[in-house]
Tab-separated table of C-alpha atoms and ligand atoms in Angstrom:
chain	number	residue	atom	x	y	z
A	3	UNK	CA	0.000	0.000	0.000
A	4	UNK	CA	2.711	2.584	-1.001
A	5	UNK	CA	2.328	6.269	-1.889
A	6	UNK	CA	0.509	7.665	1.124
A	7	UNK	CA	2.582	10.443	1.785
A	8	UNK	CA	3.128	12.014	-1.491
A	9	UNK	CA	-0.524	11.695	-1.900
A	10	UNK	CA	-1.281	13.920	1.279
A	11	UNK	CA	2.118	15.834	0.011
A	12	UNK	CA	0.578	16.803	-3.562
A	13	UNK	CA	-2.537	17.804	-1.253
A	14	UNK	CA	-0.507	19.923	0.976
A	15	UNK	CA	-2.046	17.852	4.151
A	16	UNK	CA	-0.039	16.187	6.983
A	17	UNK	CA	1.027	12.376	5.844
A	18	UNK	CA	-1.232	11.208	8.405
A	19	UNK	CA	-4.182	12.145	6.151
A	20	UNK	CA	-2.751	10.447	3.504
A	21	UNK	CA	-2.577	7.087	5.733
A	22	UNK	CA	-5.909	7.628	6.194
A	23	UNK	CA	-6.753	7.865	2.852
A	24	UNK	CA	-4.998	4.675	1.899
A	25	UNK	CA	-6.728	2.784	4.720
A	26	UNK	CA	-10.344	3.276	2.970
A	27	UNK	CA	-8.453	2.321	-0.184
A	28	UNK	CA	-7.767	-1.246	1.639
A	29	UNK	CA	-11.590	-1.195	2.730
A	30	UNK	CA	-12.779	-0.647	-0.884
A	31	UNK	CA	-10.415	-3.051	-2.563
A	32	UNK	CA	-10.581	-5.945	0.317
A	33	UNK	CA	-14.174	-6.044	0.078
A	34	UNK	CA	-13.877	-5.975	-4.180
A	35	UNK	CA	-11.842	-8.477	-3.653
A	36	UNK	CA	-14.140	-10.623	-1.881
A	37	UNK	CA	-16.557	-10.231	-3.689
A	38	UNK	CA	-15.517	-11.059	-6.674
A	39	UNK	CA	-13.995	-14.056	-5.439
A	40	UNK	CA	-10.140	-13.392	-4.849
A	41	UNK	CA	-10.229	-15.295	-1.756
A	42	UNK	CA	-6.495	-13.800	0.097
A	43	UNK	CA	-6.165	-10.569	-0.296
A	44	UNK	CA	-2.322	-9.427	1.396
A	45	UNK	CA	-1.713	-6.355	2.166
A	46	UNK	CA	1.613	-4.791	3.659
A	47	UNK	CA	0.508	-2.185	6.356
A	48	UNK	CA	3.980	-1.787	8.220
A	49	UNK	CA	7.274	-3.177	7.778
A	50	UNK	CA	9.847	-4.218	10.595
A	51	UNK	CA	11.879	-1.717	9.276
A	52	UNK	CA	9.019	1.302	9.600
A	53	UNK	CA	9.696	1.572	12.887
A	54	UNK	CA	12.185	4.038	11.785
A	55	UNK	CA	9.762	6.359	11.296
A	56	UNK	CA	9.271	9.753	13.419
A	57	UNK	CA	7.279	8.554	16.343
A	58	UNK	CA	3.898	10.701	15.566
A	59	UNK	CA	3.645	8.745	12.028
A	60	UNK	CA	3.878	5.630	14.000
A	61	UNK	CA	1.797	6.328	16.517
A	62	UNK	CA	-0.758	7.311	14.045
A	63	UNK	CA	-0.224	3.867	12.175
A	64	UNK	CA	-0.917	2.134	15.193
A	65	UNK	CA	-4.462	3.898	16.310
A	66	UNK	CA	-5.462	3.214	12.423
A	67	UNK	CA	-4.899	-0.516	12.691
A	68	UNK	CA	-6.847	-0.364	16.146
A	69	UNK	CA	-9.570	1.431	14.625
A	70	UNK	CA	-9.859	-0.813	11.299
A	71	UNK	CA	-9.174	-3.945	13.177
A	72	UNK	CA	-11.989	-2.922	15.877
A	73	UNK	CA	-14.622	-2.056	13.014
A	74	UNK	CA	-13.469	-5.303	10.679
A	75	UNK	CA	-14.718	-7.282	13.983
A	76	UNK	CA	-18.165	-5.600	13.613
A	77	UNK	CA	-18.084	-6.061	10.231
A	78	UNK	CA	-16.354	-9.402	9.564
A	79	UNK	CA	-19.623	-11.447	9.433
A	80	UNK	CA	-21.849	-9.074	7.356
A	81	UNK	CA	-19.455	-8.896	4.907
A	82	UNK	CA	-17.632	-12.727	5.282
A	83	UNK	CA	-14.638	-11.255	4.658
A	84	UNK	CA	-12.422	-12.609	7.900
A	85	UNK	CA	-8.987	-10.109	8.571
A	86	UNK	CA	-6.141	-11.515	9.570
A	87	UNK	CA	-2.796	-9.978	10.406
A	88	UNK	CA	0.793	-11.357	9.722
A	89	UNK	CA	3.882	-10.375	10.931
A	90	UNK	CA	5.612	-10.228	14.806
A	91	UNK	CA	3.171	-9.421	16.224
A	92	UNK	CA	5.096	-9.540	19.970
A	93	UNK	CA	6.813	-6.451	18.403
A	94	UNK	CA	2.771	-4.690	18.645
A	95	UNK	CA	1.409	-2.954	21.617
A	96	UNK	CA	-0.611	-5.280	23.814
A	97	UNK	CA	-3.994	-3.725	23.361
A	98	UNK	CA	-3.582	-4.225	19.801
A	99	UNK	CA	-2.387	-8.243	20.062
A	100	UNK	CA	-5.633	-8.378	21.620
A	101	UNK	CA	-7.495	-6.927	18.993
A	102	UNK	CA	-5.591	-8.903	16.172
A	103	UNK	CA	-6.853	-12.257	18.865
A	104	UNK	CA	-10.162	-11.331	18.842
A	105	UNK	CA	-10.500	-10.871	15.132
A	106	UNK	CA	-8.624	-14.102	14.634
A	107	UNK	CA	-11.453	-15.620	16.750
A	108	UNK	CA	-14.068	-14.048	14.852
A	109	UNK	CA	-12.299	-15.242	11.536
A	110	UNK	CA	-12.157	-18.583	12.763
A	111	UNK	CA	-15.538	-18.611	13.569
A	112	UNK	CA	-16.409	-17.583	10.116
A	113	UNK	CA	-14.947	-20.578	8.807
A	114	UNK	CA	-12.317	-22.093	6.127
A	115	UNK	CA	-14.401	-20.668	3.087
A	116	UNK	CA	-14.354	-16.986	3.727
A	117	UNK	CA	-12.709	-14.516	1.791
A	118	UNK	CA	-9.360	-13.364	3.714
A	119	UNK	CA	-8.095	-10.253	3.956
A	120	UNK	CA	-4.313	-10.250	5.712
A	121	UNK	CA	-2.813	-7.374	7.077
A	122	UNK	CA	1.068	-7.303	7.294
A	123	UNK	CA	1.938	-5.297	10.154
A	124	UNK	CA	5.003	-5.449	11.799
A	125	UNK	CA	5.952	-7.979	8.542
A	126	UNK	CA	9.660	-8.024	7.064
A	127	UNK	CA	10.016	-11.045	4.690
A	128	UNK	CA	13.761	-11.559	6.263
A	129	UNK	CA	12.484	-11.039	9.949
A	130	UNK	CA	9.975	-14.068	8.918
A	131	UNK	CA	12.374	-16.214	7.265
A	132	UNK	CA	14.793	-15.987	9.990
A	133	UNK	CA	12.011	-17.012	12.890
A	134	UNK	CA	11.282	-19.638	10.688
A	135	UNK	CA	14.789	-21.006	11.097
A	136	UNK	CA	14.939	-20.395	14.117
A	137	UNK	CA	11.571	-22.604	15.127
A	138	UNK	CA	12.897	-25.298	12.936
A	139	UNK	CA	16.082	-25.542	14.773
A	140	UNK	CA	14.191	-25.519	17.952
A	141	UNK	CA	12.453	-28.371	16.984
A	142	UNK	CA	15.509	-30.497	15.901
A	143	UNK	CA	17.217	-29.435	19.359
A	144	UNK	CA	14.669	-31.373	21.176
A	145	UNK	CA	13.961	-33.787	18.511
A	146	UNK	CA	10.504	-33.339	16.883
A	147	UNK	CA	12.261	-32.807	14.168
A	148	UNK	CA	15.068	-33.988	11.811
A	149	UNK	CA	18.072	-32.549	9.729
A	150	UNK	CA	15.990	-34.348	6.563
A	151	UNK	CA	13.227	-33.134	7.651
A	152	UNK	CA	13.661	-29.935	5.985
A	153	UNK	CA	12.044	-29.797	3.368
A	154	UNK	CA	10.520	-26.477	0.944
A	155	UNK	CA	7.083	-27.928	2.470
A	156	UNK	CA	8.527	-27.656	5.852
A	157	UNK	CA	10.009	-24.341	5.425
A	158	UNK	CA	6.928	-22.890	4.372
A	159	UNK	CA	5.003	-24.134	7.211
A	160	UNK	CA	7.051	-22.030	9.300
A	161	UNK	CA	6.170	-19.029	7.614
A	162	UNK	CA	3.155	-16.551	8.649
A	163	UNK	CA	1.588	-17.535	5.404
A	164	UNK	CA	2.040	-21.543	6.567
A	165	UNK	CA	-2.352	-21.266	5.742
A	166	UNK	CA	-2.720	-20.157	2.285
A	167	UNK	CA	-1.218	-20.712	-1.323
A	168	UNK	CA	1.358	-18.416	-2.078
A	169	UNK	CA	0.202	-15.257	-4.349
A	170	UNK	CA	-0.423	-15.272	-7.484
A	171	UNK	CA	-0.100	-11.668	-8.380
A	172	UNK	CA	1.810	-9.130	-6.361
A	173	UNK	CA	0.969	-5.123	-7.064
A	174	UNK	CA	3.465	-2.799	-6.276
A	175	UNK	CA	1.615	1.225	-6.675
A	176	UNK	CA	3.529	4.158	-6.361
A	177	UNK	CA	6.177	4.258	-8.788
A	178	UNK	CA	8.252	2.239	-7.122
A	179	UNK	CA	10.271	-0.981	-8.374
A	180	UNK	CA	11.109	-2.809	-5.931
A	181	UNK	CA	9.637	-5.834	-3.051
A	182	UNK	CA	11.019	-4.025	-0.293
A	183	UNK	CA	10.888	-7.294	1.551
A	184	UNK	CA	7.830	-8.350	1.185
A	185	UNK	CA	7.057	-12.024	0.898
A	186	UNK	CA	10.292	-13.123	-0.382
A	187	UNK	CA	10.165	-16.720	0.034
A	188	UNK	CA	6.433	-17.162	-1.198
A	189	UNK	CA	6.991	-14.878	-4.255
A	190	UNK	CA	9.218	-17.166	-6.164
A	191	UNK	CA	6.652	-17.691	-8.464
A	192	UNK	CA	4.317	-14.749	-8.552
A	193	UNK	CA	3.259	-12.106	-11.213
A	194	UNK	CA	4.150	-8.517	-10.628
A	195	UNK	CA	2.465	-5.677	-11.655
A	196	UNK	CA	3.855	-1.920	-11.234
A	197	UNK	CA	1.555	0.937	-11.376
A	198	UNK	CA	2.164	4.293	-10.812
A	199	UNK	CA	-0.973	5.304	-8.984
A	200	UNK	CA	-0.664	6.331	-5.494
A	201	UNK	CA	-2.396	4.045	-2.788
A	202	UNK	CA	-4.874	6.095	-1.781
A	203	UNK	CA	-5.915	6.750	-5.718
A	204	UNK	CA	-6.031	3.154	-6.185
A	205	UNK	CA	-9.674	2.020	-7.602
A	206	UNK	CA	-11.515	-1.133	-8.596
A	207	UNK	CA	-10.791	-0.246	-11.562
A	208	UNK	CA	-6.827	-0.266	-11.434
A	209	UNK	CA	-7.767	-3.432	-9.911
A	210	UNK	CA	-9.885	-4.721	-12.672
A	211	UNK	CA	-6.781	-3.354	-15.072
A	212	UNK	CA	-4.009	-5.452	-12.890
A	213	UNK	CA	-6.218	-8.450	-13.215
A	214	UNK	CA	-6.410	-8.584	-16.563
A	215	UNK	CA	-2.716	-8.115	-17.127
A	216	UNK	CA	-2.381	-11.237	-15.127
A	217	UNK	CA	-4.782	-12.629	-16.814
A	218	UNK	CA	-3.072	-12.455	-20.031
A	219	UNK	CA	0.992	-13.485	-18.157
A	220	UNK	CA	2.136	-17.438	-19.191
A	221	UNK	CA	2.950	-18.587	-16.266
A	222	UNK	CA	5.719	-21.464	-16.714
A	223	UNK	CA	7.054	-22.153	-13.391
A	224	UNK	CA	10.477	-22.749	-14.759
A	225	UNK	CA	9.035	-24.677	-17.427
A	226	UNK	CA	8.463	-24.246	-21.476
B	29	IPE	C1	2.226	3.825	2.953
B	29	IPE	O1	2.864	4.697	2.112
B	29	IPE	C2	3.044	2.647	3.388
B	29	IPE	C3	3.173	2.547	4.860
B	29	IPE	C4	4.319	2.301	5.440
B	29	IPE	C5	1.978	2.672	5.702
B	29	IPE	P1	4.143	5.541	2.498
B	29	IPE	O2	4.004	6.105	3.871
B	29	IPE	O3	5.359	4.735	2.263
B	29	IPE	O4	4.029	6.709	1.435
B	29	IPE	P2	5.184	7.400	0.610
B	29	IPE	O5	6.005	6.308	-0.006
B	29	IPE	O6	5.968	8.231	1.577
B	29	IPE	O7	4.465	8.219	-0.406
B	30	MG	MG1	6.646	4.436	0.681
């Protein structure tokens, strides 16, 4: 979800606004999503290395994912769209693990065939990858596991995204080029797509455009 500040910049309004801009973008397009039947939607909220930001901006951050999180758990069930959050989440503020629990209970309760809708918060692909590791070992240490044992399968069940398929398209607005860490090991395979419209500009309709992009990509895995 890149480009909130020079979207609020270009406005001449604090970036705040433009954070809060982008957050009704991820309202609009989560629930498009769903409903027309993209069932994970993954969006990256806040990196492990956003924390570098001045400490109003991430303070502001925060109270936004409170106050989505909050109203997705009023809304979860109307809409069946169940909103999940990946990342460290020990790294979060404790009020706030207990909001991302209670909407994981409410997901839960909503069952294996609702849309999803994942929040990365507190996400770094390389943050993941290396708690990953670090479970595995773990596990050898006091023997649930083996050395041969490690498989790709058993990597990726130490990931966040252990739950779901690994994407099949990854958009990148803004302008920019680049993952920025985001998903590394699950994005072997996927389609990107670059646009340069700003997060909080982003529309159904850019994501009816990026869809059909995709739609026409040959995907060969390696293949011919
Ligand atoms: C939102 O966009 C991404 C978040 C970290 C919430 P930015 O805040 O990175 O906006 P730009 O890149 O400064 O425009
Ligand atoms: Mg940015």
């Amino acid at each position: 979800m890149d480009g909130n500040g020079r979207w609020a910049k270009k406005r001449g309004m604090p970036r705040q606004m433009g954070h809060r801009a982008g957050a009704e973008t991820f309202r609009t397009i989560a629930t498009y999503c769903a409903d027309i039947g993209i069932k994970y939607f993954t969006v990256y909220a806040f990196s492990t290395e956003n924390w570098k930001r001045p400490q109003d901006e991430v303070d502001a951050l925060m109270n936004l994912f409170r106050k989505y999180l909050r109203e997705a758990a009023d809304t979860m069930s109307q809409r069946g769209v169940a909103v999940r959050v990946i990342g460290d989440l020990s790294g979060l503020p404790d009020d706030l693990k207990a909001q991302i629990a209670e909407n994981d209970t409410i997901a839960d309760q909503l069952g294996p065939d609702a849309a999803v809708a994942n929040l990365c918060i507190n996400y770094g692909a390389r943050d993941e990858i290396k708690n990953a590791v670090q479970a595995i070992c773990r596990e050898i240490q006091v023997g649930k596991l083996r050395v041969e044992d490690i498989t790709e399968g058993c990597i990726a069940k130490h990931l966040y995204t252990a739950h779901m398929p690994d994407p099949d398209l990854i958009i990148r607005p803004s302008g920019e080029m680049r993952t920025s860490n985001f998903l590394l090991w699950q994005s072997a395979y996927s389609e990107y797509y670059f646009t340069d419209v700003l997060w909080p500009d982003f529309t159904t309709a850019d994501m009816d455009a990026a869809l059909d992009d995709f739609n026409h990509r040959q995907r060969r895995y390696g293949g011919i």
